[in-house]
Short mmCIF file of C-alpha atoms in Angstrom, two decimals:
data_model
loop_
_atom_site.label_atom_id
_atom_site.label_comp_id
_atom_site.label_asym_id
_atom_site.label_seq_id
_atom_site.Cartn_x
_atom_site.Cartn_y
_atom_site.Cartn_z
CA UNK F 1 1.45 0.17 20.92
CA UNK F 2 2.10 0.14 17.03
CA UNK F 3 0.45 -2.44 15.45
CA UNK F 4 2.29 -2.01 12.07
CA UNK F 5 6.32 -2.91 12.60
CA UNK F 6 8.88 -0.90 11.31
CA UNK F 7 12.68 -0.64 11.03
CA UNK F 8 13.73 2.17 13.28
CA UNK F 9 16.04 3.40 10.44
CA UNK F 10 17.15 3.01 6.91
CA UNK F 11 20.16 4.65 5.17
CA UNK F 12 22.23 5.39 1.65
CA UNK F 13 24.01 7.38 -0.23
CA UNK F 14 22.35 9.86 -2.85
CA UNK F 15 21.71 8.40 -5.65
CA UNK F 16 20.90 4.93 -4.04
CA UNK F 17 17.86 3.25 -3.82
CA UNK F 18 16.38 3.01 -0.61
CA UNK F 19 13.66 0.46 0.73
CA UNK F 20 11.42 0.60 4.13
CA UNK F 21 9.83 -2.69 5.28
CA UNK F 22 6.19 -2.41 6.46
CA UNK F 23 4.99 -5.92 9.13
CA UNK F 24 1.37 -6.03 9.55
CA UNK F 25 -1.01 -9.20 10.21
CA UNK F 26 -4.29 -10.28 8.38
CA UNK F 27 -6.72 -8.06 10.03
CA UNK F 28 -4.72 -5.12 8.28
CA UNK F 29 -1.77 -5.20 5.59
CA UNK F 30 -3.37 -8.73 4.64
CA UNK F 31 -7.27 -7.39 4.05
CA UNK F 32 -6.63 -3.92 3.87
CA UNK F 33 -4.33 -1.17 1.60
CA UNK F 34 -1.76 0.06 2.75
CA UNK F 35 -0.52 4.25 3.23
CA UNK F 36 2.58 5.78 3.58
CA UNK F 37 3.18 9.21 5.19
CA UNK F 38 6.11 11.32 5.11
CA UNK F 39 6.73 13.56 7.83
CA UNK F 40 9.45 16.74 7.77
CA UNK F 41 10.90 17.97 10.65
CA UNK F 42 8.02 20.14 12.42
CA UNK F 43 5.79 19.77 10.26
CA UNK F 44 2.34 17.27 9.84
CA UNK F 45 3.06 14.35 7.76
CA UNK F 46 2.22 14.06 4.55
CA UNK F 47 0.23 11.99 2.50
CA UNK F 48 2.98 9.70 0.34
CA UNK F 49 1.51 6.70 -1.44
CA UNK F 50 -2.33 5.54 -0.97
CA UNK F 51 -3.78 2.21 -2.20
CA UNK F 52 -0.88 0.46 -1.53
CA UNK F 53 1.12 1.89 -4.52
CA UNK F 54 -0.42 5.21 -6.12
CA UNK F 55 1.17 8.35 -6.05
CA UNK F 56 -0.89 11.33 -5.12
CA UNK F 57 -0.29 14.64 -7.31
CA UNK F 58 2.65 16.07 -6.83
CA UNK F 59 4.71 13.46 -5.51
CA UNK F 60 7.84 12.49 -7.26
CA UNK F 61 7.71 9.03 -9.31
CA UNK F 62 10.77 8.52 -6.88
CA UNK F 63 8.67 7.36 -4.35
CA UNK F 64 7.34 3.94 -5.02
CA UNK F 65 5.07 1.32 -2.85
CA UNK F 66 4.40 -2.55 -3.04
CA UNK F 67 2.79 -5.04 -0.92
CA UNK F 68 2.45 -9.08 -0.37
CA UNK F 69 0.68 -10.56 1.91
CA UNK F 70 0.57 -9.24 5.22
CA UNK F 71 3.71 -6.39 4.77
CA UNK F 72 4.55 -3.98 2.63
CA UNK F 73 7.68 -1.65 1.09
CA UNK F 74 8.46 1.88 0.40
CA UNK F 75 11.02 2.09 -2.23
CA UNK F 76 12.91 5.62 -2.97
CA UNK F 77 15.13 5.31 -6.05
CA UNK F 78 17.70 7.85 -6.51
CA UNK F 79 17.90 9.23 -2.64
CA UNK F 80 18.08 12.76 -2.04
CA UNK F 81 18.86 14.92 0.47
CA UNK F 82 15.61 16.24 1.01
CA UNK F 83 14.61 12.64 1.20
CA UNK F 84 16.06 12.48 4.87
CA UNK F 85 13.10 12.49 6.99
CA UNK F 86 10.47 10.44 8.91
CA UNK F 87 8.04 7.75 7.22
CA UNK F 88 4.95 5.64 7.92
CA UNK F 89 2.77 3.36 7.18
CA UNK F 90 -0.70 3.22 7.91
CA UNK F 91 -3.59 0.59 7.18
CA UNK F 92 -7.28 -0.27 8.54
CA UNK F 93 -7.51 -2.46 10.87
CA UNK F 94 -10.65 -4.78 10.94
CA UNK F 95 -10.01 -6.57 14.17
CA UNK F 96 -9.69 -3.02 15.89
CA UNK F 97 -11.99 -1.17 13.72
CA UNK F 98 -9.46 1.40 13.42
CA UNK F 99 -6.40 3.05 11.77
CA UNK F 100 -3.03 1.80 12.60
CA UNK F 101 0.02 3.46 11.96
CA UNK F 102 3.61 1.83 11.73
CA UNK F 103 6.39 2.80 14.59
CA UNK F 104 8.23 4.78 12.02
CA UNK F 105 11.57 4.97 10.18
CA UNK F 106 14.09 7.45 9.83
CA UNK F 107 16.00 7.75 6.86
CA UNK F 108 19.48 9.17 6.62
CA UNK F 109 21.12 10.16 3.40
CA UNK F 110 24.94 9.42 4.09
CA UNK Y 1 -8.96 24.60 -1.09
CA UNK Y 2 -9.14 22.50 1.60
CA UNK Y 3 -7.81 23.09 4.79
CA UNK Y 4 -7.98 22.41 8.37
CA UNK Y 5 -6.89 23.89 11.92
CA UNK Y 6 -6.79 22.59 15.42
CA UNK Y 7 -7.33 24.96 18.54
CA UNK Y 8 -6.96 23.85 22.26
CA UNK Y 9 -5.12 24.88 25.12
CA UNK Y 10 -1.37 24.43 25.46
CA UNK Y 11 -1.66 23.05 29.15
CA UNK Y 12 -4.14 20.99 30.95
CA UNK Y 13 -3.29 19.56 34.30
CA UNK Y 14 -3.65 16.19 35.59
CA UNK Y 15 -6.84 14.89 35.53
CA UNK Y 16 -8.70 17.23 33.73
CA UNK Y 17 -10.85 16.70 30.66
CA UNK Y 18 -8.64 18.15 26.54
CA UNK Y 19 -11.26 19.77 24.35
CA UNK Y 20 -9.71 19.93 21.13
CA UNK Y 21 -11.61 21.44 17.80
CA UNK Y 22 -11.06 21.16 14.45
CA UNK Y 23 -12.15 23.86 12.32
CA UNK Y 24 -12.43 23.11 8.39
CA UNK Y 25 -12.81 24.38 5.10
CA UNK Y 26 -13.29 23.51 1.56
CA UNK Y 27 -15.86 20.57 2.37
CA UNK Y 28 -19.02 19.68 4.04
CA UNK Y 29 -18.48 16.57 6.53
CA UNK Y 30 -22.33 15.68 5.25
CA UNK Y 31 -20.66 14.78 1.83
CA UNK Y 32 -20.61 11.15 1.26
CA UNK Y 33 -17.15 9.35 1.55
CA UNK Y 34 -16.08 12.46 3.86
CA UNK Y 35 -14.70 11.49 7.53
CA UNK Y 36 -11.99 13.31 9.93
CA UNK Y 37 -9.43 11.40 11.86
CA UNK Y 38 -7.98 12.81 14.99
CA UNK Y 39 -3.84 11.64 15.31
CA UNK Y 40 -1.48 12.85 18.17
CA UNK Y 41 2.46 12.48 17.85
CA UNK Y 42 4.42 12.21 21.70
CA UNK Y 43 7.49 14.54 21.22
CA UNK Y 44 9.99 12.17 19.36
CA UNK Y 45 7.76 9.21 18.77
CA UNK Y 46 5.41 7.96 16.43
CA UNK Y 47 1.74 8.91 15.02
CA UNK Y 48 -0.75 7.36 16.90
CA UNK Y 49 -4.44 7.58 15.33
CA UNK Y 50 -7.02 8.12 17.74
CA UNK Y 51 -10.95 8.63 16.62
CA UNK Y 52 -12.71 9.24 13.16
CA UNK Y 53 -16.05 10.64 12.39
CA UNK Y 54 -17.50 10.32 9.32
CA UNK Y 55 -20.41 11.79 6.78
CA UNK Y 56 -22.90 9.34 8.51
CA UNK Y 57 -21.61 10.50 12.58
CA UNK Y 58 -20.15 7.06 12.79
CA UNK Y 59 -17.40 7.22 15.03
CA UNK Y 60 -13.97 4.65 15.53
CA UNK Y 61 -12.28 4.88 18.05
CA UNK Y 62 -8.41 3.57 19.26
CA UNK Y 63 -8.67 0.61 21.03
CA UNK Y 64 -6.68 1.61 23.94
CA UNK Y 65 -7.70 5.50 24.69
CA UNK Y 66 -11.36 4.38 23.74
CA UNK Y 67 -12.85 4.76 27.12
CA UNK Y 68 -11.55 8.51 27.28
CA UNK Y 69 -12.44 10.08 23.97
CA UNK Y 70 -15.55 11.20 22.29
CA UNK Y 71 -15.57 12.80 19.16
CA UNK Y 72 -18.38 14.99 18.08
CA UNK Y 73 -18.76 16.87 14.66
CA UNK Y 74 -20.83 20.96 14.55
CA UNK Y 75 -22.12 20.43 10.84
CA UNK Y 76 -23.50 24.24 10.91
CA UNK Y 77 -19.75 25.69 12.09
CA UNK Y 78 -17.32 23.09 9.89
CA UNK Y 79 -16.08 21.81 13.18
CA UNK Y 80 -15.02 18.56 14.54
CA UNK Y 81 -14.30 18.02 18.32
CA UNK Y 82 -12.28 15.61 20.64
CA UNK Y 83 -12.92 15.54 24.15
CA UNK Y 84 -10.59 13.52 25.88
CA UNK Y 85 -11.02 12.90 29.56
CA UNK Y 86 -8.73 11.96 32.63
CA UNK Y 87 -5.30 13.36 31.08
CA UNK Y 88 -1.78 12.37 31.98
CA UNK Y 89 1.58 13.83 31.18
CA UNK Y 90 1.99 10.37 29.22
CA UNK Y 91 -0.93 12.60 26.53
CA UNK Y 92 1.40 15.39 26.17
CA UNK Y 93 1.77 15.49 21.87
CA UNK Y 94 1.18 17.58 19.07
CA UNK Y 95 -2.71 16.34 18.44
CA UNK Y 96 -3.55 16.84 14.37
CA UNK Y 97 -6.29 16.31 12.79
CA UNK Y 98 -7.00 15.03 9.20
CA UNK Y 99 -9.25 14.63 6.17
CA UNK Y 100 -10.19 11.59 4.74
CA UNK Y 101 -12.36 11.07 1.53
CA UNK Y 102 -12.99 7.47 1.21
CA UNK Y 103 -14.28 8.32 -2.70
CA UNK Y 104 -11.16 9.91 -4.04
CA UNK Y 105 -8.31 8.11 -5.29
CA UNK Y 106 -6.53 8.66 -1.80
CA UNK Y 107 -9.49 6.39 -0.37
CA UNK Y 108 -8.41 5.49 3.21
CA UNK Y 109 -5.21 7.51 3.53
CA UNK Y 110 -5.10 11.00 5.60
CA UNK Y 111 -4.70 13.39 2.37
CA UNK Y 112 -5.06 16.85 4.02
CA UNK Y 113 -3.79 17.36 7.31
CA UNK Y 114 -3.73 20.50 9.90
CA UNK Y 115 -0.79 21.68 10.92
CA UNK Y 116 -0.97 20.52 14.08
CA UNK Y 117 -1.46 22.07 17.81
CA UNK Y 118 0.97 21.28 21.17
CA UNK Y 119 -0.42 20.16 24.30
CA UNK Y 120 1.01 19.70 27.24
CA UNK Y 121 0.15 17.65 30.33
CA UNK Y 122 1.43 19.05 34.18
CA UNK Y 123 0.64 20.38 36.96
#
């Protein structure tokens, strides 16, 4: 039902830098920016990156995002523990005249 | 400070029509740029957005649930409300509902979020 494609997981070692791949189509990614979420067990996601690649206060310069074309990254240099966790990605779509999310990635911090 | 909290029963049965309200604080939904999103998150599985209401009472709606929802907004008690009819125990999630400010920096992405509320679907 995800209209934004995700890898199911993503992994490293602390330290490493770790990227999450984003696949969306022109009525979305292509037209539209893209948002990334991150979402601690039990608790409501939060806000991560908006505009395809600011940081909202109080998020660690760790966290970085890009886009081209119709998909997008999430890079986090120099994993942490606290790092392992859910993301997303989000975008407006114009075909649907609606939000979309992405079907999510876990990270693990080996 | 803004905040927001979702309220709603725990179990529905079959059939039966979710009323879910979110209360805010620390805006007015009459503020231009202002709009709340609805999301709900199956146990284990992704976000999936469902509505939006904005400053204006336009409404959006996901293309696939949009023949069972209607969301409403209660300018005079800071509340925003998501009726969803004809449930199944495939809607049992944690249903959360969001800010959005389409003039801040955070433009289109969900920057203050409620902590979420559990409902499931059974008879």
């Amino acid at each position: 039902q995800s209209v934004l494609t995700q890898p199911p997981s993503a992994s490293g070692t602390p330290g490493q830098r770790v990227t999450i791949s984003c696949s969306g189509s022109s009525s979305n990614i292509g037209i539209n920016f893209v948002y990334w979420y991150q979402q601690l067990p039990g608790a409501a996601p939060r806000l991560l990156i908006s505009k395809d690649n600011l940081r909202p206060s109080g998020v660690p310069d760790r966290f970085s995002g890009s886009k081209s074309g119709t998909s997008a990254s999430l890079a986090i240099s120099g994993l942490r523990s606290e790092d392992e966790t859910d993301y997303y990605c989000a975008a407006w779509d114009d075909s649907l005249r609606g939000y979309v999310f992405g079907t999510g990635t876990k990270v693990t911090v080996l | 400070q803004v905040t927001l909290r979702e309220f709603g029963p725990a179990l529905v049965k079959p059939t039966e029509t979710l009323t879910l309200t979110c209360t805010f604080s620390g805006f007015a939904l009459t503020t231009s740029g202002l709009c709340v999103s609805w999301i709900r998150q199956p146990p284990g599985k992704a976000l999936e957005w469902l509505a939006l209401i904005d400053w204006d009472d336009d409404k959006f709606y996901a293309t696939s649930l949009k023949t069972r929802l209607i969301i409403s907004k209660d300018i005079s008690k800071n509340q925003v409300v998501l009726t969803m009819t004809n449930m199944d125990p495939m809607d049992t999630a944690t249903y959360y509902c969001a800010r959005m400010d389409q003039f801040a920096p955070s433009y289109y992405g969900l920057d203050v979020w409620g902590q979420g509320t559990t409902v499931t679907v059974s008879s």
